[in-house]
Coordinates of C-alpha atoms and ligand atoms in Angstrom, one line a residue:
M1 CA -177.6 48.4 46.1
T2 CA -179.4 51.6 47.6
R3 CA -179.0 54.5 45.0
P4 CA -178.6 58.3 45.8
S5 CA -181.5 60.2 45.6
S6 CA -180.1 62.4 42.8
D7 CA -180.2 59.2 40.7
P8 CA -182.6 60.3 38.0
T9 CA -182.8 56.2 36.8
G10 CA -184.1 54.5 40.1
D11 CA -185.1 51.4 40.2
A12 CA -187.3 51.1 37.1
G13 CA -184.1 50.1 35.2
N14 CA -181.4 52.6 33.1
F15 CA -180.1 51.0 30.0
V16 CA -177.7 53.8 29.7
R17 CA -176.2 52.9 33.0
E18 CA -175.6 49.4 31.5
R19 CA -174.2 50.7 28.6
I20 CA -171.9 53.0 30.1
A21 CA -171.0 50.0 32.6
D22 CA -170.2 47.9 29.7
D23 CA -168.1 50.5 28.2
V24 CA -166.1 50.9 31.2
A25 CA -165.7 47.0 31.9
A26 CA -164.3 46.9 28.3
G27 CA -161.9 49.7 28.5
R28 CA -163.3 51.7 25.9
H29 CA -162.4 55.4 26.0
G30 CA -159.7 54.3 28.5
G31 CA -162.4 53.4 31.1
R32 CA -163.2 57.2 31.3
V33 CA -166.5 58.6 31.7
V34 CA -167.2 62.2 30.5
T35 CA -170.6 63.5 30.0
R36 CA -172.2 66.7 29.1
F37 CA -175.3 68.6 29.7
P38 CA -176.0 70.8 26.3
P39 CA -178.5 73.5 26.5
E40 CA -179.5 76.1 23.9
P41 CA -179.5 79.4 25.8
N42 CA -182.9 80.3 24.1
G43 CA -185.1 80.2 26.8
Y44 CA -185.4 78.9 30.8
L45 CA -185.0 75.1 31.6
H46 CA -188.1 72.8 32.1
I47 CA -188.8 70.0 34.2
G48 CA -187.9 67.6 30.8
H49 CA -184.5 69.1 31.2
S50 CA -184.1 67.8 34.5
R51 CA -184.0 64.3 33.2
A52 CA -181.2 65.4 31.0
I53 CA -179.4 66.9 33.7
L54 CA -179.8 64.5 36.3
L55 CA -178.9 61.9 34.1
N56 CA -175.4 63.3 32.6
F57 CA -174.5 64.6 35.9
E58 CA -175.2 61.6 37.7
M59 CA -173.7 59.1 35.8
A60 CA -170.5 61.0 35.8
R61 CA -170.5 61.0 39.0
E62 CA -171.4 57.2 39.6
F63 CA -168.7 56.0 37.3
G64 CA -166.1 58.7 38.9
G65 CA -165.8 60.9 35.6
R66 CA -167.1 64.4 35.3
C67 CA -169.7 66.7 33.6
H68 CA -169.4 69.3 31.5
L69 CA -172.1 72.2 31.2
R70 CA -171.9 73.5 27.6
F71 CA -174.0 76.3 25.9
D72 CA -174.8 75.4 22.7
D73 CA -174.8 78.6 21.3
T74 CA -174.6 78.4 17.7
N75 CA -178.2 80.5 16.9
P76 CA -177.5 84.2 17.5
A77 CA -181.0 84.9 16.3
A78 CA -182.6 83.1 19.7
E79 CA -180.1 83.3 22.0
E80 CA -179.8 85.5 24.9
S81 CA -177.2 86.0 27.9
R82 CA -180.0 86.3 30.4
F83 CA -181.0 82.9 29.5
V84 CA -177.6 81.8 30.2
E85 CA -177.7 83.1 33.5
A86 CA -180.8 81.8 34.2
I87 CA -179.8 77.8 32.9
L88 CA -176.7 78.5 35.4
A89 CA -178.8 79.2 38.4
D90 CA -181.1 76.3 37.7
V91 CA -178.7 73.4 36.9
R92 CA -176.9 74.7 40.4
W93 CA -180.3 74.5 42.0
L94 CA -180.8 71.0 41.0
G95 CA -177.5 70.1 42.9
C96 CA -175.5 69.6 40.0
D97 CA -171.9 70.9 39.7
W98 CA -169.8 71.1 36.7
G99 CA -166.9 72.6 38.7
E100 CA -164.5 74.2 36.1
H101 CA -166.0 72.8 33.1
L102 CA -168.5 75.4 31.9
Y103 CA -167.9 75.9 27.9
Y104 CA -169.8 77.4 25.2
T105 CA -169.9 76.0 21.7
S106 CA -169.0 79.4 20.4
D107 CA -165.5 79.2 22.2
Y108 CA -164.9 76.7 19.2
F109 CA -165.9 78.8 16.3
E110 CA -162.4 79.0 15.2
P111 CA -161.5 75.0 15.5
L112 CA -165.2 74.3 14.0
Y113 CA -164.1 76.5 11.0
G114 CA -160.8 74.4 10.7
Y115 CA -163.0 71.3 10.4
A116 CA -165.2 72.7 7.7
E117 CA -162.1 73.5 5.6
E118 CA -160.6 70.3 6.5
L119 CA -164.0 68.6 4.9
I120 CA -164.1 70.8 1.9
G121 CA -160.6 69.9 1.3
K122 CA -161.2 66.2 1.5
G123 CA -164.1 66.7 -1.2
L124 CA -166.8 66.0 1.6
A125 CA -168.3 69.4 1.8
Y126 CA -169.3 72.1 -0.8
V127 CA -170.9 75.5 -1.0
C128 CA -174.3 75.2 -2.5
D129 CA -176.0 78.5 -3.8
L130 CA -179.5 76.9 -3.7
S131 CA -182.0 78.8 -1.2
S132 CA -183.5 77.2 1.6
E133 CA -186.7 76.2 -0.2
Q134 CA -185.0 74.7 -3.4
I135 CA -182.9 72.8 -0.9
R136 CA -186.3 71.4 0.7
E137 CA -187.1 70.5 -2.7
H138 CA -184.5 68.7 -3.5
Q139 CA -184.3 66.8 -0.1
G140 CA -186.9 64.0 -1.3
T141 CA -188.9 61.9 1.3
L142 CA -188.7 58.8 3.3
T143 CA -190.1 56.7 0.3
E144 CA -188.5 59.0 -2.5
P145 CA -184.5 59.7 -2.6
G146 CA -183.4 63.3 -2.7
R147 CA -181.9 65.1 -6.0
P148 CA -178.2 66.1 -6.1
S149 CA -177.7 70.0 -5.9
P150 CA -176.2 71.5 -9.1
F151 CA -173.7 72.8 -7.3
R152 CA -172.4 69.5 -5.8
E153 CA -169.5 68.9 -8.2
R154 CA -167.9 72.2 -7.4
P155 CA -164.1 71.9 -7.5
I156 CA -162.4 72.0 -4.4
A157 CA -160.5 75.0 -4.7
E158 CA -163.5 76.9 -5.8
N159 CA -165.4 75.7 -2.6
L160 CA -162.7 76.7 -0.6
E161 CA -162.6 80.3 -2.0
L162 CA -166.4 80.7 -1.6
F163 CA -166.4 79.5 1.8
R164 CA -163.6 81.9 2.9
N165 CA -165.6 84.5 1.2
M166 CA -168.8 83.5 3.3
R167 CA -166.6 83.7 6.2
A168 CA -165.1 87.1 5.4
G169 CA -168.7 88.3 5.1
A170 CA -168.9 88.5 1.4
Y171 CA -172.5 87.2 1.0
A172 CA -175.9 88.3 2.2
P173 CA -177.8 85.7 4.3
G174 CA -179.5 82.7 2.5
A175 CA -177.1 83.5 -0.6
R176 CA -175.2 80.4 0.0
V177 CA -174.8 77.4 2.6
L178 CA -171.9 75.0 3.3
R179 CA -173.1 71.3 2.7
A180 CA -171.5 67.8 3.6
K181 CA -171.5 65.7 0.6
I182 CA -172.9 62.3 1.8
D183 CA -175.5 60.7 0.1
M184 CA -178.8 62.1 -1.5
A185 CA -180.3 58.8 -1.7
S186 CA -179.7 57.9 2.0
S187 CA -182.8 56.1 3.7
V188 CA -181.6 58.4 6.5
L189 CA -182.6 61.9 6.1
P190 CA -180.0 63.9 8.1
M191 CA -177.5 62.3 5.5
R192 CA -178.9 63.9 2.5
D193 CA -176.1 66.3 2.2
P194 CA -176.9 68.2 5.5
I195 CA -176.2 71.9 5.8
L196 CA -173.3 72.6 8.0
Y197 CA -172.9 76.3 7.8
R198 CA -175.3 79.1 7.1
I199 CA -174.9 83.0 6.6
V200 CA -176.7 84.9 9.6
A201 CA -176.6 88.6 10.1
Q202 CA -177.2 89.0 13.6
P203 CA -174.7 90.0 16.6
H204 CA -174.1 87.1 18.8
H205 CA -174.7 87.2 22.5
R206 CA -170.7 86.0 23.3
T207 CA -168.9 86.9 19.6
G208 CA -170.7 89.9 18.7
D209 CA -170.1 90.6 15.0
A210 CA -166.9 88.5 14.8
W211 CA -168.7 85.9 12.5
P212 CA -171.3 86.1 9.8
I213 CA -171.6 82.5 9.4
Y214 CA -172.7 79.9 12.2
P215 CA -172.4 76.3 12.3
M216 CA -175.6 74.1 12.4
Y217 CA -176.2 72.2 15.4
D218 CA -175.8 68.7 13.6
F219 CA -172.0 69.9 12.7
A220 CA -171.2 71.7 15.9
H221 CA -172.4 69.1 18.4
P222 CA -170.3 65.8 17.6
L223 CA -167.2 68.2 16.9
S224 CA -167.7 70.3 20.5
D225 CA -168.1 66.5 22.0
A226 CA -165.1 65.6 20.7
I227 CA -163.0 68.8 21.5
E228 CA -163.9 68.5 24.8
G229 CA -163.3 64.7 25.2
I230 CA -166.6 63.9 26.0
T231 CA -166.9 60.0 26.0
H232 CA -170.7 59.6 26.3
S233 CA -173.2 62.2 24.4
L234 CA -176.6 61.6 25.8
C235 CA -179.2 63.0 24.0
T236 CA -183.0 62.3 23.5
L237 CA -184.5 60.1 21.2
E238 CA -185.4 62.4 18.2
F239 CA -181.5 62.4 17.5
Q240 CA -181.3 58.9 16.7
D241 CA -181.8 59.5 13.0
H242 CA -179.0 62.1 13.4
R243 CA -176.6 59.5 14.5
P244 CA -175.2 58.4 11.3
L245 CA -174.1 62.0 10.6
Y246 CA -172.6 62.4 13.9
D247 CA -170.6 59.2 13.6
W248 CA -169.5 60.5 10.0
L249 CA -168.5 63.8 11.3
I250 CA -166.3 62.3 13.8
E251 CA -164.9 60.1 11.3
H252 CA -164.0 62.4 8.5
C253 CA -162.8 65.1 10.5
S254 CA -159.2 64.9 12.8
V255 CA -160.6 65.0 16.1
P256 CA -158.5 64.5 19.3
H257 CA -161.4 62.0 20.7
R258 CA -164.2 59.8 19.3
P259 CA -167.3 60.5 21.5
E260 CA -170.3 58.0 21.0
Q261 CA -174.0 59.3 21.0
T262 CA -176.7 57.2 23.2
E263 CA -180.3 58.2 23.0
F264 CA -183.0 58.3 25.9
P265 CA -186.5 58.9 26.0
R266 CA -187.9 62.6 26.7
L267 CA -189.8 63.2 29.8
N268 CA -193.3 64.9 29.1
L269 CA -195.8 65.9 31.7
S270 CA -199.5 66.2 31.5
H271 CA -201.6 69.2 31.2
T272 CA -198.7 71.4 30.1
V273 CA -196.5 72.3 27.1
M274 CA -192.8 71.6 27.4
S275 CA -190.9 73.0 24.4
K276 CA -189.1 76.1 24.9
R277 CA -190.5 77.2 22.0
W278 CA -194.1 76.8 23.1
L279 CA -193.4 78.2 26.5
R280 CA -191.6 81.5 25.1
R281 CA -195.2 81.8 23.4
L282 CA -196.9 81.8 26.6
V283 CA -194.7 84.5 27.8
D284 CA -194.6 86.9 24.9
E285 CA -198.4 86.5 24.7
G286 CA -198.9 87.7 27.9
H287 CA -200.4 84.2 29.3
V288 CA -198.2 84.2 32.1
S289 CA -196.5 86.7 34.2
G290 CA -193.0 85.4 32.9
W291 CA -190.8 82.6 32.6
D292 CA -190.7 81.9 36.3
D293 CA -194.4 82.2 36.5
P294 CA -195.3 79.5 39.2
R295 CA -197.8 77.8 36.8
M296 CA -195.0 77.2 34.2
P297 CA -193.4 73.8 34.1
T298 CA -190.0 75.6 34.0
L299 CA -187.5 75.0 36.7
S300 CA -187.5 78.5 37.9
G301 CA -191.4 78.6 37.8
L302 CA -191.3 75.2 40.0
R303 CA -188.9 76.9 42.2
R304 CA -190.7 79.9 42.7
R305 CA -193.7 77.7 43.1
G306 CA -192.1 76.4 46.0
V307 CA -191.1 72.8 44.9
P308 CA -187.7 71.5 46.5
A309 CA -184.9 70.5 44.0
A310 CA -185.1 67.5 45.9
A311 CA -188.9 66.7 44.7
I312 CA -187.5 67.0 41.3
R313 CA -184.7 64.4 41.9
N314 CA -186.9 61.9 43.7
F315 CA -189.6 62.3 41.0
N316 CA -186.9 61.5 38.1
A317 CA -185.7 58.7 40.5
A318 CA -188.8 57.0 40.8
L319 CA -189.6 57.4 37.1
G320 CA -186.5 55.4 36.0
L321 CA -185.4 55.4 32.5
T322 CA -187.2 53.1 29.8
R323 CA -187.1 52.9 26.5
R324 CA -189.8 55.2 25.4
N325 CA -190.7 58.7 25.2
L326 CA -193.2 59.1 28.4
T327 CA -196.0 61.5 29.2
V328 CA -196.0 61.7 33.2
E329 CA -199.5 62.5 34.9
L330 CA -199.0 65.7 36.9
A331 CA -200.5 64.0 39.8
R332 CA -197.1 61.9 40.0
L333 CA -195.0 65.1 40.3
E334 CA -197.2 66.5 43.0
H335 CA -197.0 63.3 44.9
A336 CA -193.0 63.6 45.2
I337 CA -193.5 67.1 45.7
R338 CA -195.9 66.4 48.9
E339 CA -193.5 63.5 50.2
E340 CA -190.5 65.8 50.1
L341 CA -192.6 68.7 51.8
N342 CA -194.2 66.4 54.3
R343 CA -190.7 65.7 55.5
S344 CA -189.3 69.3 55.7
A345 CA -191.9 72.0 55.7
P346 CA -192.8 73.6 59.1
R347 CA -196.5 73.9 59.7
R348 CA -198.5 77.0 60.4
M349 CA -201.6 78.5 60.5
A350 CA -203.2 80.6 57.8
V351 CA -206.7 81.5 57.2
L352 CA -207.5 82.3 53.4
R353 CA -210.8 83.3 53.5
P354 CA -211.4 84.7 57.0
L355 CA -214.5 84.5 59.3
R356 CA -215.0 86.5 62.4
V357 CA -215.4 84.4 65.5
V358 CA -216.1 86.3 68.8
I359 CA -215.8 84.0 71.9
E360 CA -218.6 85.4 74.2
N361 CA -217.4 84.1 77.4
F362 CA -213.3 85.3 76.8
P363 CA -212.3 88.2 78.3
E364 CA -211.9 91.2 76.2
D365 CA -208.2 91.9 77.1
E366 CA -206.5 88.8 77.7
T367 CA -204.2 86.8 75.5
L368 CA -203.4 82.9 76.0
E369 CA -200.5 81.2 74.4
F370 CA -200.6 77.6 73.1
D371 CA -198.0 75.2 72.0
A372 CA -197.9 74.2 68.5
V373 CA -195.8 71.5 66.9
N374 CA -194.0 72.7 64.1
N375 CA -193.3 69.7 62.5
P376 CA -194.9 66.5 63.5
E377 CA -192.5 64.4 61.1
D378 CA -189.6 66.0 62.6
P379 CA -189.3 66.3 66.4
A380 CA -186.2 68.4 66.3
A381 CA -188.3 71.2 64.7
G382 CA -190.0 71.7 68.2
T383 CA -192.7 74.0 69.0
R384 CA -193.7 77.5 68.8
K385 CA -196.5 79.8 70.7
L386 CA -199.7 80.4 69.1
P387 CA -201.4 83.5 70.6
F388 CA -205.1 83.1 71.5
S389 CA -207.7 86.0 72.1
R390 CA -211.6 86.8 72.5
V391 CA -211.8 87.4 68.4
L392 CA -210.4 84.9 66.1
Y393 CA -210.9 84.1 62.4
I394 CA -211.8 80.7 60.9
E395 CA -212.1 79.6 57.4
R396 CA -215.4 80.8 56.1
D397 CA -215.7 77.2 54.4
D398 CA -215.5 75.6 57.8
F399 CA -218.8 76.8 58.9
L400 CA -222.1 76.2 57.3
E401 CA -225.7 77.5 58.7
D402 CA -227.6 74.6 57.8
P403 CA -225.0 71.8 57.4
P404 CA -226.0 68.7 55.4
K405 CA -225.2 65.4 56.3
K406 CA -221.7 64.5 56.1
F407 CA -220.5 68.2 57.1
Y408 CA -218.8 67.7 60.2
R409 CA -217.5 71.2 60.7
L410 CA -218.7 74.1 62.5
A411 CA -222.5 74.9 62.4
P412 CA -225.0 76.6 65.1
G413 CA -225.1 74.8 68.2
R414 CA -222.2 72.6 67.5
E415 CA -218.8 72.0 69.0
V416 CA -215.6 71.9 67.1
R417 CA -211.8 71.7 68.1
L418 CA -209.3 74.7 67.3
R419 CA -206.2 73.1 66.9
Y420 CA -203.8 73.3 69.7
A421 CA -206.2 75.7 71.6
C422 CA -209.6 74.3 72.9
L423 CA -213.3 73.4 71.8
L424 CA -215.4 75.8 70.7
R425 CA -219.3 76.0 70.4
C426 CA -221.2 78.3 68.0
E427 CA -224.0 79.8 69.7
S428 CA -225.4 82.1 67.0
V429 CA -224.6 83.9 63.6
V430 CA -224.6 87.7 62.9
K431 CA -225.7 88.7 59.4
D432 CA -225.3 92.1 57.5
A433 CA -228.2 94.0 55.9
S434 CA -227.7 91.4 52.7
G435 CA -227.8 88.6 54.7
E436 CA -224.5 87.4 54.5
I437 CA -222.8 86.0 57.6
V438 CA -220.4 88.4 58.8
E439 CA -219.6 86.9 62.6
L440 CA -220.1 83.9 64.6
R441 CA -220.8 84.5 68.2
C442 CA -219.4 81.2 70.2
T443 CA -218.2 80.2 73.4
W444 CA -215.1 78.1 74.6
D445 CA -214.6 75.8 77.1
P446 CA -211.9 76.9 79.6
E447 CA -211.3 73.5 80.6
S448 CA -210.5 72.1 77.2
R449 CA -207.3 74.5 77.0
G450 CA -204.6 72.7 74.8
G451 CA -207.4 70.9 72.8
N452 CA -209.2 68.3 74.8
A453 CA -211.7 68.5 77.5
P454 CA -211.0 66.8 80.6
D455 CA -214.4 64.5 80.1
G456 CA -212.9 63.3 76.7
R457 CA -216.2 64.1 74.7
K458 CA -215.6 63.8 71.0
V459 CA -216.0 66.6 68.3
G460 CA -216.3 66.2 64.5
A461 CA -213.6 68.3 63.3
T462 CA -210.5 70.0 64.1
L463 CA -210.1 73.5 62.5
H464 CA -207.2 75.8 62.0
W465 CA -207.7 79.5 63.3
V466 CA -205.5 82.7 64.2
S467 CA -206.2 85.4 66.6
A468 CA -207.4 88.5 65.1
V469 CA -205.7 91.3 66.7
H470 CA -202.2 89.2 66.4
A471 CA -202.7 87.6 63.0
H472 CA -200.8 89.5 59.9
P473 CA -202.7 90.2 56.8
A474 CA -201.2 88.2 53.8
E475 CA -201.8 87.6 50.0
V476 CA -202.0 84.1 48.7
R477 CA -201.9 82.8 44.9
L478 CA -203.8 79.6 44.3
Y479 CA -202.6 77.9 41.2
E480 CA -204.4 75.3 39.2
T481 CA -203.0 73.5 36.2
L482 CA -202.0 76.1 33.3
F483 CA -203.8 74.0 30.8
S484 CA -207.2 72.2 31.1
A485 CA -206.3 69.7 28.3
E486 CA -204.4 66.7 29.5
D487 CA -202.2 66.9 26.1
P488 CA -202.8 70.5 24.7
M489 CA -200.3 70.0 21.9
R490 CA -201.8 67.1 20.7
Q491 CA -205.6 68.2 21.1
A492 CA -204.7 71.6 19.4
A493 CA -203.3 69.7 16.4
A494 CA -206.2 67.1 16.0
E495 CA -208.9 69.6 16.7
G496 CA -206.8 72.3 14.2
R497 CA -207.0 75.0 17.0
E498 CA -204.5 76.9 18.9
Q499 CA -203.0 75.9 22.1
S500 CA -203.8 78.7 23.9
D501 CA -207.4 77.6 23.4
Y502 CA -206.9 74.9 26.1
L503 CA -205.5 77.6 28.9
N504 CA -207.1 77.0 32.0
P505 CA -209.0 80.4 32.8
A506 CA -208.9 79.3 36.6
S507 CA -205.5 78.6 36.6
L508 CA -204.8 81.5 39.2
T509 CA -207.0 82.7 41.8
V510 CA -205.3 85.7 44.0
L511 CA -206.8 86.2 47.5
H512 CA -206.0 89.6 48.7
D513 CA -207.5 89.3 52.4
C514 CA -205.8 86.3 54.3
R515 CA -204.4 86.2 57.7
V516 CA -201.7 84.0 58.9
E517 CA -200.1 83.7 62.1
P518 CA -197.7 86.4 63.5
S519 CA -194.5 84.3 63.1
L520 CA -195.0 84.9 59.3
A521 CA -195.0 88.5 59.3
D522 CA -191.4 88.8 58.3
V523 CA -191.3 85.5 56.3
V524 CA -188.3 85.2 53.9
A525 CA -189.2 84.9 50.2
G526 CA -188.7 81.2 49.3
T527 CA -189.8 79.6 52.7
A528 CA -191.6 76.6 52.3
L529 CA -194.5 75.8 54.7
Q530 CA -197.4 73.9 55.3
F531 CA -200.6 75.7 56.0
E532 CA -202.5 73.4 58.4
R533 CA -205.3 71.6 56.6
L534 CA -204.7 73.8 53.5
G535 CA -201.7 72.4 51.5
Y536 CA -198.2 73.4 51.1
F537 CA -197.2 76.9 50.3
A538 CA -194.0 79.2 50.0
A539 CA -193.0 82.9 50.3
D540 CA -193.1 84.4 46.6
P541 CA -189.9 86.6 45.8
D542 CA -192.5 89.7 45.5
T543 CA -192.8 89.3 49.4
K544 CA -191.4 92.3 51.0
P545 CA -190.9 92.5 55.0
G546 CA -194.3 92.9 56.7
T547 CA -196.2 92.0 53.4
P548 CA -195.9 88.3 53.0
I549 CA -197.1 86.9 49.5
F550 CA -197.5 83.1 49.3
N551 CA -197.9 80.8 46.8
R552 CA -199.6 77.5 47.2
T553 CA -197.3 74.8 45.9
V554 CA -199.5 71.7 46.1
T555 CA -202.8 71.0 48.1
L556 CA -202.7 68.1 50.5
R557 CA -205.0 65.9 48.7
D558 CA -202.9 63.2 47.1
E559 CA -204.3 62.1 44.1
W560 CA -201.5 59.8 42.8
A561 CA -201.3 57.9 46.1
K562 CA -205.0 57.2 46.1
L563 CA -204.6 55.6 42.6
Q564 CA -201.9 53.5 43.8
R565 CA -203.6 52.2 46.6
R566 CA -206.7 51.1 44.4
G567 CA -204.0 49.5 42.4
Ligands
ATP601 P1 -186.7 72.4 23.7 O1 -187.6 71.8 22.7 O2 -187.7 72.7 25.2 O3 -186.1 73.9 23.4 P2 -184.3 71.0 23.3 O4 -184.1 69.8 23.1 O5 -184.5 72.0 22.0 O6 -185.8 71.2 24.1 P3 -182.4 71.8 24.3 O7 -181.6 73.2 25.3 O8 -181.3 71.6 23.2 O9 -183.3 71.7 24.3 O10 -181.7 70.6 25.3 C1 -180.7 70.3 26.1 C2 -180.6 68.6 26.4 O11 -181.8 68.6 27.2 C3 -180.9 68.0 25.1 O12 -179.6 67.0 25.4 C4 -182.1 67.5 25.3 O13 -182.2 66.2 24.7 C5 -182.7 67.3 26.7 N1 -183.9 67.3 26.9 C6 -184.7 68.6 26.0 N2 -186.1 68.6 26.6 C7 -186.0 67.1 27.2 C8 -187.0 66.4 27.9 N3 -188.4 66.7 27.5 N4 -186.7 65.2 28.3 C9 -185.7 64.9 28.6 N5 -184.4 65.6 28.0 C10 -184.9 66.7 27.3
MG602 MG1 -183.6 73.3 21.0

């Protein structure tokens, strides 16, 4: 069976699909499949989230169910509506459609409060006056049981009264919490009387000042799943320990549905940090220009850099879903990006570090036009005209006055091909007072129009070029990995240093004096292109008509493909 390219689970196996298929076959949940993607709006989504998004939406699609998008907004201190907007845009960009199923946990504050009172009424929750530090001290460890809170045996009526006072705003933040009454000796730490509600004196991005108390994630999440009729609650492995609590809450509250939690492994990427908390620090400390800086592993950063959504879908599909957390080589993501852009990106001429070339035997006032292929992978993309005149620019790196053995490009006395144009010979070099090369004096072979001489003679290289009078100035931003360490989190922890110590100082190079072919003068922001011989680029949102700015998405060098070939 061939799978659609949006399948994040690919050929490498998917135990989540198997589990859902078994449930459907057995008629569990009435054979229905309802999933949800539940981001907390406390930052922008990153590529790790793409796995969760694609998995949830794809499973729903495959089994004829639906997938909800639910903002898990239970912590007013960290959440903002600008993050809600960014997340909506990113999920839509990935090609996922929640239809009318957009929800907020904050929409359920009232029913959630009701479940809390129900637990109190059943003697399964109590108001605890210990400070958060004392609660931690009572918690015990993996090897030692916890100790009961002195407030654990409070009578039901007193608990109810105190909880209602909490809801009415009678106490200061931190004065009291509501806790489940489960088992202080449980081998599963989240079952040791977890906190269900706390007092927070901060306005919420949607409910404003209506609530002085907020439910904890562990309480709100399973019950929100139940309220929405979620059947398969897919989450990452770190929640495995929380599953007994998930089930306990579903069992003891009078919920309309009984969802079930299944964990899957996190996706991590080398040479970056992934958690929103750390990404936020990069933004706040000014190491990057914002959440959508093209060096960030955020979906908006990748998009700005020029990565097509299809590349992220294909990347996930190729990885599959194995049972363990996975740190993927950045080269693998880049491979998926190249494959996609190779198919779709029009080819264009751009010279990043221009070196002036004067063709001595070409008339001053003449312009030729040569046909250039827009995309050799896509004949339907057609051709365009490239103007050619007496003064050109070529790439500074494509010339050496005194070339070493393996340098096949231009040098004095040597002939190369200008792509789509002609053969060009370097006759002499012009230098300024400091000895720097400022111009090459060259000749062309008029018989070689289009790129080949009638006598079929060979040249060592084919160069890209632009016509100086016709070309348009442009800015180009080159990116390297944001961190030089492969795993900055682990290395910082191991060496007792800050992650920011491992930032790559060369992660951004801005070239202000580039030249691009005239067809790019009014390029639209977001357009993805291949600059011949240089890599894939995309017009940055800072682009204005007449002042193009390009981001390098990836170079053409495919390290991952090379590794694969070596086996
Ligand atoms: P972060 O630490 O980056 O904030 P999070 O898990 O706290 O991550 P949420 O907004 O709560 O972020 O995540 C929404 C969903 O995305 C959750 O179901 C979570 O399990 C999933 N998710 C988050 N990070 C990854 C990842 N690296 N790989 C796969 N799924 C992830
Ligand atoms: Mg989180």
